[in-house]
Amino acid sequence: MTAERRAAEFDAADPLAGYRERFTLPEGVIYLDGNSLGALPKTTPEVLRCVVKKEWGEGLIRSWNSAGWFEAAGRVGAKIAPLVGAAPQEVIACDSTSVNLFKLIAAALQMCPGRKVILSESGNFPTDLYMIAGLEAQGLATRRLAERERLIDALDSDVALLLLTHVHYKTGAMHDMAALTRAAHEAGALVLWDLSHSTGAVPVDLNGASVDFAVGCGYKYLCGGPGAPAFAFVAERHHPSLSQPLTGWFGHAAPFAFSDDYAPAPGIEQLLCGTSPVLGLAALEVGVDLIAEIGVGRLHQKSQALSEFFLQSLDAQGAVLECVSPPDSGARGSQLSFRHPEAYAICQALIARGVIGDFRDPDVLRLGFAPAYLSFADIAAAAGHLAAVLASGEWQRPAFSQRTTVT
Amino acid sequence: MTAERRAAEFDAADPLAGYRERFTLPEGVIYLDGNSLGALPKTTPEVLRCVVKKEWGEGLIRSWNSAGWFEAAGRVGAKIAPLVGAAPQEVIACDSTSVNLFKLIAAALQMCPGRKVILSESGNFPTDLYMIAGLEAQGLATRRLAERERLIDALDSDVALLLLTHVHYKTGAMHDMAALTRAAHEAGALVLWDLSHSTGAVPVDLNGASVDFAVGCGYKYLCGGPGAPAFAFVAERHHPSLSQPLTGWFGHAAPFAFSDDYAPAPGIEQLLCGTSPVLGLAALEVGVDLIAEIGVGRLHQKSQALSEFFLQSLDAQGAVLECVSPPDSGARGSQLSFRHPEAYAICQALIARGVIGDFRDPDVLRLGFAPAYLSFADIAAAAGHLAAVLASGEWQRPAFSQRTTVT
């Protein structure tokens, strides 16, 4: 049976097939970069139009109360919570992933007096490592990096926090959250998980694993739009002792008392800093609602089926490419990454054919399989294009090797 | 001549009268809270619709390059620069005012080794004071507050930074930026001005006053929308020695090299932290473009005329109310604040009449005069309503004294 025939059968049997119609996808494009920027939910433009024209334009300042703007950060956080195994009052949507990392690394340092080491993985997503560096430059932290398989050995009594990305941005490899969290706790350290490449694509059980802190991105699988607000999680048991340095007025217990002295809000709201970004939160809420409606369990199941079908289709066409993602689909996120010395040019050749993946320095072609809106037919076609690019050598055209900035 | 007749003459002679049509203003409302949330420019919904449907929906990840998303933070910053007397490469639009305060207070501390005191004004806008407190809790800063008239006396060799809000949020009183900056420099300290209540309403000359750092708000007079991104200024002479702790990947010299080690971008871009909020920046850019088109000089002139006319109109109707703003319109921002023990109830009674101002604890009625879209007829009518509320005692109705959250 051809890949196309099999794809048609899979699509016919796919319980999520109907959700594709809930997203805008451009004609002639197979979008394998939803792990970098999620697609646009079809209802987002109308929701934003209403927030802008009605709530801002007509309601003006009154909308902070009447349109629920004050509650938006907590409301969206509470909707994200069940997607990551958290309670509603443990998650808040605010700032960027980077800024939230800073808050929670600093919070961990304050909770572990006498320990200054923040342990992370070499090759972790840069912003995770850079935010540790920022606190290191302030003299407050010491960054320690270990290779993936040496992380547990690197846990000692100096470590305040183990900071890891659950699904690796480059390879898609997924850490064993429960085991690493347990090991860190046994060493007396706290744990902070970056869920940017997990949330909305793979099941996460923060409370099941007794995780202390987490952050995540709003613009990848949550489809919140470019530069969407991020989210932060703090286990409820830590709320009473929580202290973070970005103590802005929106995190105050009584912002409109306009007191000279800071007093943190009692719960997760103390992670708020400046005024909430209302437009960004409105767009994020649409994406979160839609992903929650589909359900992470079903999304993960389809994600595994999509990536396995991609590998089978590639193999059936005789294409040989070194896959650097874990071979077991249960051990990776919703992506496949391939190593090739000319990965950049191959990525460009695919884009020219309408298949949008991305390139990660120096030699990785990364293909994301956002299960909410991709069909098996997309996967069969994308595998066909990749096999054809490799077989034809068309990536060797000079135009494809000229570097331009890409995300 | 009645206030209405005089208003009609002023409006007929107002060179900015035509700009009112460029904003959406709800029917039956006189909006005197543009200093809290600026009105909606009429073109913003269409610009946002295009960014969402075309750039995000159709362009997807490609729009980071093809739609100029990467450059948006710097591009909007460069447009704000001339409004505050800065060079284009000295301003960037990012994060919130609060987060930007943190970056620049920390930067000042790193540039002044041996000095830990951050001097500010008692009763300054809370988030300015709270962000100092955040660094104090980290053990990096010592907060010192002085009364407005004692600030210069409080400058000594322990002070690393003088942090002041140029136009006071509650009273509208405007500091002498040049004199205070000079005094701080003479004491060996750096200066950080919060321009939230100045930008787009009163002339600011950061470089003329040799200011070191500044931050400002995007959602007040710049009309960037609720929770819009803020901006930050660093004088170019400080760029080579600048170091701030929120070292996220967007502030890296080469974000897409994905190196484990942080290296700051050479210029103002090193103030970036996480991924830029594309939707928020798009809305902010519309507001900035419009305010820049009108011009700060003309806006300030009209702002003074509006507030003077308001006081005259109030006086002509025999209304007596203690004004806590400076009597000289050249010494205040674009607002008038009145003290009354029942300011809250008076504010509510005005809102019931369609005049939206705001209340600031414990006893201040604050009326903002955003000159870009208010007419003299609005001012005459608002003064009439306030005089009537005071004369009738209608603010004494129980419904008006029940507190609900207000901004």
Short mmCIF file of N, CA and C in Angstrom, two decimals, chain B residues 83-163:
data_model
loop_
_atom_site.label_atom_id
_atom_site.label_comp_id
_atom_site.label_asym_id
_atom_site.label_seq_id
_atom_site.Cartn_x
_atom_site.Cartn_y
_atom_site.Cartn_z
N LEU B 83 10.55 61.21 21.11
CA LEU B 83 9.54 61.75 22.03
C LEU B 83 10.13 62.06 23.41
N VAL B 84 11.30 61.46 23.69
CA VAL B 84 11.90 61.64 25.01
C VAL B 84 13.32 62.20 24.93
N GLY B 85 13.67 62.73 23.78
CA GLY B 85 14.99 63.36 23.67
C GLY B 85 16.14 62.37 23.65
N ALA B 86 15.90 61.22 23.05
CA ALA B 86 16.93 60.18 22.97
C ALA B 86 17.28 59.90 21.52
N ALA B 87 18.41 59.26 21.30
CA ALA B 87 18.78 58.81 19.96
C ALA B 87 18.11 57.46 19.70
N PRO B 88 17.84 57.16 18.42
CA PRO B 88 17.09 55.94 18.10
C PRO B 88 17.71 54.67 18.69
N GLN B 89 19.03 54.61 18.71
CA GLN B 89 19.69 53.37 19.18
C GLN B 89 19.78 53.30 20.70
N GLU B 90 19.13 54.25 21.39
CA GLU B 90 19.18 54.25 22.85
C GLU B 90 17.90 53.74 23.52
N VAL B 91 16.89 53.43 22.72
CA VAL B 91 15.60 53.05 23.30
C VAL B 91 15.13 51.73 22.70
N ILE B 92 14.54 50.89 23.54
CA ILE B 92 13.98 49.63 23.06
C ILE B 92 12.65 49.37 23.76
N ALA B 93 11.73 48.75 23.05
CA ALA B 93 10.40 48.45 23.60
C ALA B 93 10.35 46.98 24.01
N CYS B 94 10.09 46.72 25.28
CA CYS B 94 10.12 45.34 25.76
C CYS B 94 9.54 45.25 27.16
N ASP B 95 9.11 44.04 27.52
CA ASP B 95 8.70 43.72 28.88
C ASP B 95 7.76 44.78 29.46
N SER B 96 7.67 44.82 30.79
CA SER B 96 6.84 45.82 31.46
C SER B 96 7.74 46.89 32.07
N THR B 97 7.14 48.00 32.45
CA THR B 97 7.90 49.05 33.15
C THR B 97 8.61 48.45 34.36
N SER B 98 7.90 47.62 35.11
CA SER B 98 8.47 47.01 36.33
C SER B 98 9.71 46.20 36.01
N VAL B 99 9.61 45.32 35.02
CA VAL B 99 10.76 44.47 34.68
C VAL B 99 11.92 45.33 34.19
N ASN B 100 11.62 46.36 33.41
CA ASN B 100 12.69 47.23 32.93
C ASN B 100 13.34 48.01 34.08
N LEU B 101 12.55 48.39 35.07
CA LEU B 101 13.13 49.03 36.27
C LEU B 101 14.15 48.10 36.91
N PHE B 102 13.77 46.84 37.05
CA PHE B 102 14.67 45.87 37.69
C PHE B 102 16.00 45.79 36.94
N LYS B 103 15.90 45.66 35.62
CA LYS B 103 17.13 45.56 34.81
C LYS B 103 18.04 46.75 35.06
N LEU B 104 17.45 47.95 35.05
CA LEU B 104 18.29 49.15 35.07
C LEU B 104 18.76 49.50 36.48
N ILE B 105 17.97 49.19 37.50
CA ILE B 105 18.47 49.38 38.87
C ILE B 105 19.66 48.44 39.08
N ALA B 106 19.50 47.19 38.64
CA ALA B 106 20.61 46.23 38.79
C ALA B 106 21.83 46.68 37.98
N ALA B 107 21.58 47.21 36.79
CA ALA B 107 22.70 47.69 35.96
C ALA B 107 23.45 48.82 36.66
N ALA B 108 22.70 49.71 37.28
CA ALA B 108 23.33 50.84 37.99
C ALA B 108 24.19 50.32 39.15
N LEU B 109 23.67 49.34 39.86
CA LEU B 109 24.43 48.78 40.99
C LEU B 109 25.75 48.18 40.51
N GLN B 110 25.71 47.53 39.36
CA GLN B 110 26.95 46.93 38.84
C GLN B 110 27.94 48.00 38.36
N MET B 111 27.41 49.16 37.97
CA MET B 111 28.30 50.23 37.48
C MET B 111 28.86 51.08 38.61
N CYS B 112 28.32 50.92 39.80
CA CYS B 112 28.77 51.73 40.96
C CYS B 112 29.24 50.82 42.08
N PRO B 113 30.32 50.10 41.89
CA PRO B 113 30.76 49.20 42.95
C PRO B 113 31.03 49.96 44.24
N GLY B 114 30.67 49.38 45.35
CA GLY B 114 30.88 50.04 46.64
C GLY B 114 29.69 50.89 47.08
N ARG B 115 28.76 51.13 46.17
CA ARG B 115 27.56 51.90 46.52
C ARG B 115 26.34 50.98 46.40
N LYS B 116 25.51 50.98 47.39
CA LYS B 116 24.35 50.09 47.34
C LYS B 116 23.01 50.81 47.47
N VAL B 117 23.05 52.10 47.80
CA VAL B 117 21.79 52.79 48.07
C VAL B 117 21.08 53.21 46.78
N ILE B 118 19.81 52.88 46.72
CA ILE B 118 18.95 53.40 45.65
C ILE B 118 18.03 54.41 46.33
N LEU B 119 18.16 55.65 45.89
CA LEU B 119 17.39 56.74 46.50
C LEU B 119 16.14 57.02 45.67
N SER B 120 15.01 57.05 46.34
CA SER B 120 13.79 57.45 45.66
C SER B 120 12.92 58.29 46.59
N GLU B 121 11.75 58.62 46.07
CA GLU B 121 10.86 59.55 46.76
C GLU B 121 9.77 58.77 47.50
N SER B 122 9.53 59.09 48.74
CA SER B 122 8.37 58.51 49.43
C SER B 122 7.13 58.83 48.61
N GLY B 123 6.27 57.86 48.46
CA GLY B 123 5.05 58.11 47.70
C GLY B 123 5.24 58.08 46.20
N ASN B 124 6.41 57.66 45.74
CA ASN B 124 6.62 57.44 44.31
C ASN B 124 5.67 56.33 43.87
N PHE B 125 5.49 56.16 42.56
CA PHE B 125 4.59 55.10 42.12
C PHE B 125 5.09 53.78 42.70
N PRO B 126 4.17 52.98 43.27
CA PRO B 126 4.59 51.79 44.02
C PRO B 126 5.56 50.87 43.29
N THR B 127 5.33 50.60 42.01
CA THR B 127 6.18 49.59 41.39
C THR B 127 7.64 50.03 41.36
N ASP B 128 7.89 51.32 41.26
CA ASP B 128 9.28 51.81 41.31
C ASP B 128 9.91 51.43 42.66
N LEU B 129 9.16 51.67 43.71
CA LEU B 129 9.67 51.37 45.05
C LEU B 129 9.78 49.87 45.28
N TYR B 130 8.81 49.12 44.77
CA TYR B 130 8.81 47.67 44.99
C TYR B 130 9.97 46.99 44.25
N MET B 131 10.31 47.50 43.08
CA MET B 131 11.40 46.85 42.34
C MET B 131 12.74 47.09 43.05
N ILE B 132 12.87 48.22 43.75
CA ILE B 132 14.07 48.40 44.60
C ILE B 132 14.02 47.36 45.72
N ALA B 133 12.83 47.18 46.29
CA ALA B 133 12.69 46.23 47.40
C ALA B 133 13.08 44.82 46.98
N GLY B 134 12.79 44.48 45.73
CA GLY B 134 13.14 43.15 45.23
C GLY B 134 14.65 42.93 45.26
N LEU B 135 15.40 43.95 44.84
CA LEU B 135 16.86 43.85 44.87
C LEU B 135 17.39 43.93 46.29
N GLU B 136 16.66 44.64 47.14
CA GLU B 136 17.04 44.72 48.56
C GLU B 136 16.90 43.33 49.19
N ALA B 137 15.82 42.63 48.87
CA ALA B 137 15.62 41.29 49.43
C ALA B 137 16.70 40.32 48.94
N GLN B 138 17.26 40.59 47.76
CA GLN B 138 18.37 39.77 47.26
C GLN B 138 19.70 40.14 47.94
N GLY B 139 19.67 41.19 48.78
CA GLY B 139 20.89 41.63 49.45
C GLY B 139 21.78 42.51 48.60
N LEU B 140 21.25 42.98 47.47
CA LEU B 140 22.09 43.72 46.53
C LEU B 140 21.93 45.23 46.64
N ALA B 141 20.83 45.68 47.22
CA ALA B 141 20.54 47.11 47.26
C ALA B 141 20.04 47.51 48.65
N THR B 142 20.12 48.79 48.91
CA THR B 142 19.50 49.35 50.12
C THR B 142 18.59 50.47 49.67
N ARG B 143 17.34 50.37 50.02
CA ARG B 143 16.39 51.39 49.59
C ARG B 143 16.41 52.57 50.55
N ARG B 144 16.51 53.77 50.01
CA ARG B 144 16.43 54.98 50.85
C ARG B 144 15.35 55.88 50.25
N LEU B 145 14.38 56.27 51.07
CA LEU B 145 13.32 57.16 50.61
C LEU B 145 13.45 58.51 51.28
N ALA B 146 13.21 59.54 50.51
CA ALA B 146 13.22 60.89 51.07
C ALA B 146 12.01 61.64 50.55
N GLU B 147 11.57 62.61 51.30
CA GLU B 147 10.49 63.46 50.82
C GLU B 147 11.01 64.25 49.62
N ARG B 148 10.08 64.63 48.80
CA ARG B 148 10.37 65.33 47.55
C ARG B 148 11.39 66.47 47.71
N GLU B 149 11.17 67.29 48.73
CA GLU B 149 12.03 68.47 48.88
C GLU B 149 13.35 68.17 49.58
N ARG B 150 13.51 66.90 50.03
CA ARG B 150 14.75 66.51 50.73
C ARG B 150 15.63 65.61 49.86
N LEU B 151 15.26 65.43 48.64
CA LEU B 151 15.98 64.45 47.80
C LEU B 151 17.45 64.81 47.63
N ILE B 152 17.70 66.09 47.35
CA ILE B 152 19.09 66.47 47.10
C ILE B 152 19.94 66.31 48.36
N ASP B 153 19.35 66.61 49.52
CA ASP B 153 20.07 66.41 50.79
C ASP B 153 20.39 64.94 51.03
N ALA B 154 19.55 64.09 50.48
CA ALA B 154 19.72 62.65 50.74
C ALA B 154 20.75 62.00 49.82
N LEU B 155 21.28 62.76 48.88
CA LEU B 155 22.32 62.23 47.98
C LEU B 155 23.66 62.25 48.70
N ASP B 156 24.27 61.09 48.86
CA ASP B 156 25.61 61.06 49.45
C ASP B 156 26.43 60.00 48.75
N SER B 157 27.61 59.72 49.27
CA SER B 157 28.54 58.84 48.56
C SER B 157 28.14 57.36 48.64
N ASP B 158 27.04 57.04 49.32
CA ASP B 158 26.53 55.67 49.29
C ASP B 158 25.52 55.45 48.18
N VAL B 159 25.06 56.53 47.59
CA VAL B 159 23.96 56.41 46.61
C VAL B 159 24.50 55.99 45.24
N ALA B 160 24.04 54.83 44.78
CA ALA B 160 24.39 54.37 43.43
C ALA B 160 23.47 54.99 42.39
N LEU B 161 22.20 55.16 42.76
CA LEU B 161 21.19 55.54 41.77
C LEU B 161 20.10 56.38 42.41
N LEU B 162 19.75 57.44 41.71
CA LEU B 162 18.55 58.21 42.05
C LEU B 162 17.45 57.78 41.08
N LEU B 163 16.37 57.22 41.62
CA LEU B 163 15.27 56.69 40.78
C LEU B 163 14.01 57.51 41.07
#
